[in-house]
Amino acid sequence: MLKKNIFNLTSKPLFLFLVFFLYSSLMGLIFLEYIIPNVSSLHMQNSTQTPDSTYFNQVAINLAEKIKQKGWVNWELYPAEGASGASSFLAVFYVFFGEKPAFAIFFNAFFHALSGILVYFITLKTLSGNHFNKNTALIPCTLFVFFPSAMTWVGQIHK
């Protein structure tokens, strides 16, 4: 019985994470590659990204170039005014794989899916009781992950 309970505890969150990550990745890529470039009010002039994304992408590109030219001692967590970890980690991807903003999508999708799992666990913990159906915890986490406005941040490069 213990083995069955442990399996049930780990399988549903893992499955949910995979579904959330795949959905977020796919929708983020669609948002970045197709929606932003084709809706003029969303992207910056002479760019296919939003104004914020254009800035943070440029910060990541500059940091990646600095690392390529002068070495890894130049990597920093706060590479520019207003920029922090996401741009720094994106620069690492740029060093190894080239300057493709789509790498940010997978980084964002991972944390978006992880946040959905946290919402799931918080709901389970908050509503746990005798008359609580555990599948009810799927409602808030699914709404959090699948709500269309969430793709505006999953599909962009952020600080």
Coordinates of C-alpha atoms in Angstrom, one line a residue, residues 17-69:
F17 CA 4.6 19.3 -15.0
L18 CA 5.4 17.7 -18.4
V19 CA 2.0 18.7 -19.8
F20 CA 2.4 22.2 -18.4
F21 CA 5.9 22.5 -19.7
L22 CA 5.1 21.3 -23.2
Y23 CA 2.0 23.5 -23.5
S24 CA 3.9 26.6 -22.2
S25 CA 6.8 25.9 -24.5
L26 CA 4.6 25.5 -27.6
M27 CA 2.4 28.5 -26.9
G28 CA 5.4 30.6 -25.9
L29 CA 7.1 29.8 -29.2
I30 CA 4.0 30.6 -31.2
F31 CA 3.6 33.8 -29.3
L32 CA 7.3 34.8 -29.9
E33 CA 7.6 33.6 -33.5
Y34 CA 4.2 34.4 -34.9
I35 CA 2.0 36.6 -32.8
I36 CA 4.4 39.3 -31.6
P37 CA 6.0 39.9 -35.1
N38 CA 2.6 40.1 -36.8
V39 CA 0.8 42.5 -34.4
S40 CA 2.5 45.9 -34.8
S41 CA 1.3 47.1 -31.4
L42 CA 3.1 44.3 -29.6
H43 CA 6.6 44.7 -31.1
M44 CA 9.2 47.4 -31.1
Q45 CA 10.0 49.1 -34.4
N46 CA 12.8 47.3 -36.3
S47 CA 12.4 44.3 -34.0
T48 CA 10.3 41.2 -33.8
Q49 CA 10.2 41.4 -30.0
T50 CA 8.4 43.6 -27.4
P51 CA 10.3 46.7 -26.2
D52 CA 11.2 45.0 -22.9
S53 CA 12.3 41.8 -24.6
T54 CA 14.4 43.7 -27.1
Y55 CA 16.3 45.4 -24.3
F56 CA 16.9 42.2 -22.3
N57 CA 17.8 40.3 -25.4
Q58 CA 20.4 42.9 -26.2
V59 CA 21.8 42.7 -22.7
A60 CA 22.1 38.9 -23.1
I61 CA 23.8 39.3 -26.5
N62 CA 26.3 41.8 -25.1
L63 CA 27.1 39.6 -22.2
A64 CA 27.5 36.6 -24.4
E65 CA 29.9 38.5 -26.7
K66 CA 31.9 39.7 -23.6
I67 CA 32.2 36.1 -22.4
K68 CA 33.3 34.9 -25.8
Q69 CA 35.9 37.6 -26.1

